[in-house]
mmCIF file of C-alpha atoms in Angstrom:
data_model
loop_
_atom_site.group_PDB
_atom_site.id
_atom_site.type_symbol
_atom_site.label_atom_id
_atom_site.label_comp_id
_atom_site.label_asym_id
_atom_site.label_seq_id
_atom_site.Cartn_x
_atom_site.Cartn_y
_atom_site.Cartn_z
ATOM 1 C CA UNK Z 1 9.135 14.927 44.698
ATOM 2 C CA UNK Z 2 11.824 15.132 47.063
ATOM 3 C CA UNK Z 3 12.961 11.451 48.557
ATOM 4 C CA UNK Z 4 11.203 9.651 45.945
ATOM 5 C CA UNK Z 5 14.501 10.345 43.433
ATOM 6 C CA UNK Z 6 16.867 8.516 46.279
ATOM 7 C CA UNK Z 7 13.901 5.915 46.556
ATOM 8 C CA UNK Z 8 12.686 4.507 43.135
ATOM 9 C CA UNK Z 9 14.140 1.098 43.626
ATOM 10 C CA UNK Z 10 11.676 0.887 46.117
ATOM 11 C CA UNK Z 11 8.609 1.741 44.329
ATOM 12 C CA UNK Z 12 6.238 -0.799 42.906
ATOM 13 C CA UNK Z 13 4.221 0.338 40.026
ATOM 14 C CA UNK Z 14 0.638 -1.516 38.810
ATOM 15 C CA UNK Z 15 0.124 -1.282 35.120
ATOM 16 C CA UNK Z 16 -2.842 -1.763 32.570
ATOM 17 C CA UNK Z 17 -3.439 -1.716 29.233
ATOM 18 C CA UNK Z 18 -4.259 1.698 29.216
ATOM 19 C CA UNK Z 19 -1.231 2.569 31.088
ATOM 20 C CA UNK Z 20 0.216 2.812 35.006
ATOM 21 C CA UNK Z 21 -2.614 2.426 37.627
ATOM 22 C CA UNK Z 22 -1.030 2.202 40.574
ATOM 23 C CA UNK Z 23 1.774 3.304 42.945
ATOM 24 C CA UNK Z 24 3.791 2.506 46.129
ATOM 25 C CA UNK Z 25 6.702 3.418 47.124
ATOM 26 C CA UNK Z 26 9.125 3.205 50.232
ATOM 27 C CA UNK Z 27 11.915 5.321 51.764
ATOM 28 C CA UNK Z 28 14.348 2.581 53.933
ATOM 29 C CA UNK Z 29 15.863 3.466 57.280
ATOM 30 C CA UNK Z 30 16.242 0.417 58.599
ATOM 31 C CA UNK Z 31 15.095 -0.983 60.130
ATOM 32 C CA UNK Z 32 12.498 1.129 59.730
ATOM 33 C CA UNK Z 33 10.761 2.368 55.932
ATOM 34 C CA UNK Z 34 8.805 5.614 55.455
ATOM 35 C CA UNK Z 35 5.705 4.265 53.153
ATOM 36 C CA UNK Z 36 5.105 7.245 50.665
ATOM 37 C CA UNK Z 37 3.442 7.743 47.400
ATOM 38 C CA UNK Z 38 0.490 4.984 47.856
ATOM 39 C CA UNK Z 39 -1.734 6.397 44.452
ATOM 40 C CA UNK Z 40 -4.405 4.700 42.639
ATOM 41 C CA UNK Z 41 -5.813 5.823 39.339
ATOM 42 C CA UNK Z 42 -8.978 7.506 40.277
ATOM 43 C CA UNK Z 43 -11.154 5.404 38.217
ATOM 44 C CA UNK Z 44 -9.364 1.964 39.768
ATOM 45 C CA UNK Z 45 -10.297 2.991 43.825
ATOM 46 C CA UNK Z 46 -11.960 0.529 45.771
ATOM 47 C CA UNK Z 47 -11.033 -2.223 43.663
ATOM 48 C CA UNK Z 48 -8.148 -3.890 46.025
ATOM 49 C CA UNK Z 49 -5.015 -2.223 44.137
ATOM 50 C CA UNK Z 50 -3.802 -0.299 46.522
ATOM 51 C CA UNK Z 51 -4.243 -2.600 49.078
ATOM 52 C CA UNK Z 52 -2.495 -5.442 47.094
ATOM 53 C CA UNK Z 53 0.285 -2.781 45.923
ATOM 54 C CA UNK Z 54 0.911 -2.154 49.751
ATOM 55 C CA UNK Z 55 1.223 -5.801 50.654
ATOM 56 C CA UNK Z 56 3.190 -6.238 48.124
ATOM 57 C CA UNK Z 57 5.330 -3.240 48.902
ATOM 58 C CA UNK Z 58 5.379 -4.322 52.740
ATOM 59 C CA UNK Z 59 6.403 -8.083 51.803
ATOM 60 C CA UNK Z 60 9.671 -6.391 50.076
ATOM 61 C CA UNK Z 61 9.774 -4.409 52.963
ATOM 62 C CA UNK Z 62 10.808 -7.484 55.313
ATOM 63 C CA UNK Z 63 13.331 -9.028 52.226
ATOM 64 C CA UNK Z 64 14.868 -5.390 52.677
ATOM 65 C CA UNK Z 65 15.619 -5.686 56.116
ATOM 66 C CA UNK Z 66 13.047 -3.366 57.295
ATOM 67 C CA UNK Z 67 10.761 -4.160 60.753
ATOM 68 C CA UNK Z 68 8.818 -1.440 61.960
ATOM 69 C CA UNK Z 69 7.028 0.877 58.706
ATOM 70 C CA UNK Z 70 5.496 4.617 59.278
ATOM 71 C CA UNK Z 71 3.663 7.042 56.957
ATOM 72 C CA UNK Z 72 1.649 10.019 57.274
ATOM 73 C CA UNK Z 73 -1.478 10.849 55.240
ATOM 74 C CA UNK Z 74 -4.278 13.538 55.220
ATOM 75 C CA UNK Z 75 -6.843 11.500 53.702
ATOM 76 C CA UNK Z 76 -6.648 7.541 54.217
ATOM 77 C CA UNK Z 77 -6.079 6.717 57.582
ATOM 78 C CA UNK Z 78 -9.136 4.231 57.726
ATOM 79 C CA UNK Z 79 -7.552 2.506 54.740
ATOM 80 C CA UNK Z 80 -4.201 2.138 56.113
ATOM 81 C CA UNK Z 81 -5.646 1.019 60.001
ATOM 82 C CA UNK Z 82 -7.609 -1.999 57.869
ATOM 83 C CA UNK Z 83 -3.972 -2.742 56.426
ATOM 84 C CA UNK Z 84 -2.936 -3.233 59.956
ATOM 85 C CA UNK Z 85 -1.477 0.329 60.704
ATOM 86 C CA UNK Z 86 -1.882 1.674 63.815
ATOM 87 C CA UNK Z 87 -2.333 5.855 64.715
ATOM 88 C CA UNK Z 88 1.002 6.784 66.710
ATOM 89 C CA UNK Z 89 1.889 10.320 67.957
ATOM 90 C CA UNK Z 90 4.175 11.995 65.517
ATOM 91 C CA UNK Z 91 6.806 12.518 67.863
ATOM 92 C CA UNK Z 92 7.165 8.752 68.559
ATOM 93 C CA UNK Z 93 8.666 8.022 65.475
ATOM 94 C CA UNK Z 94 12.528 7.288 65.189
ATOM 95 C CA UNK Z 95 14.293 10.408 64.602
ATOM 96 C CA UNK Z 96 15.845 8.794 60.836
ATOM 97 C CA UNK Z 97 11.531 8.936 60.076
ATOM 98 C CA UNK Z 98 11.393 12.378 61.689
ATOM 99 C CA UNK Z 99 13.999 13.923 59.757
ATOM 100 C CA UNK Z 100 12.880 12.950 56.333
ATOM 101 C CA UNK Z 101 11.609 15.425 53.527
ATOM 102 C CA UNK Z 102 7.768 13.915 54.381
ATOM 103 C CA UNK Z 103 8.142 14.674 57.869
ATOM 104 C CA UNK Z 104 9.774 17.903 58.275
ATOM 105 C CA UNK Z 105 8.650 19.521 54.760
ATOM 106 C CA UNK Z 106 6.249 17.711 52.646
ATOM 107 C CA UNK Z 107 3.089 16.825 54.652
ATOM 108 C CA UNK Z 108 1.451 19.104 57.263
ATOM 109 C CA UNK Z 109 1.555 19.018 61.018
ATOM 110 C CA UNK Z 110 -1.791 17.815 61.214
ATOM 111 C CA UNK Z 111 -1.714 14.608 59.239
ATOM 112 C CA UNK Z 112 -2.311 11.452 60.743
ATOM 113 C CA UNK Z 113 1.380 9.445 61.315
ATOM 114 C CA UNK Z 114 1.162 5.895 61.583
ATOM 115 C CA UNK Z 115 3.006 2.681 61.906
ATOM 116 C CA UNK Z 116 2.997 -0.942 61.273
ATOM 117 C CA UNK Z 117 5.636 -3.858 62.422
ATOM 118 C CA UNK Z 118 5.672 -6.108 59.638
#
């Protein structure tokens, strides 16, 4: 997946005995971050991991020197507003967001684009 090569030192990964159940991951531009790649096993939703996998992840995210943190996703926008995410227009985000492989490739024009100062 394109960005998440440059990016795997900023990924957090939840294991189990039965193997991984949970990812994260962050693209830096500081100070901003492009939060990408939030997946939970399908049998593990609703149980808190991805919300404790993005807390995590956004914790880092200040040690990193990153401030304000966007994403864009077709399906979880309720999820990420209870996280403290907040529905921007597209357009408003910093042009180093804007030019990314998730913004100008990867996820349509109509998802939902977000952001969160942390």
């Amino acid at each position: 997946m394109k960005g998440v090569e440059e990016s795997l030192g900023h990924f957090i990964v939840k294991k189990a005995e039965d193997g991984i159940i949970g990812v994260a991951g962050m693209e830096l531009y500081p100070p901003d971050g492009l939060l990408r790649s939030v997946a939970v096993e399908q049998s593990k939703r609703h149980s808190g991991i991805g919300a404790e996998l993005c807390a995590d992840l956004l914790e880092k995210a200040r040690l990193w020197g990153i401030s304000n943190v966007y994403l864009l996703t077709t399906t979880a926008a309720d999820f990420f507003h209870k996280l403290g995410f907040e529905k921007i227009d597209r357009d408003n985000a910093p042009k180093s967001i804007q030019l990314t492989e998730e913004f100008s490739n990867l996820c349509p024009v109509s998802a939902t684009c977000m952001m969160k100062t942390v």
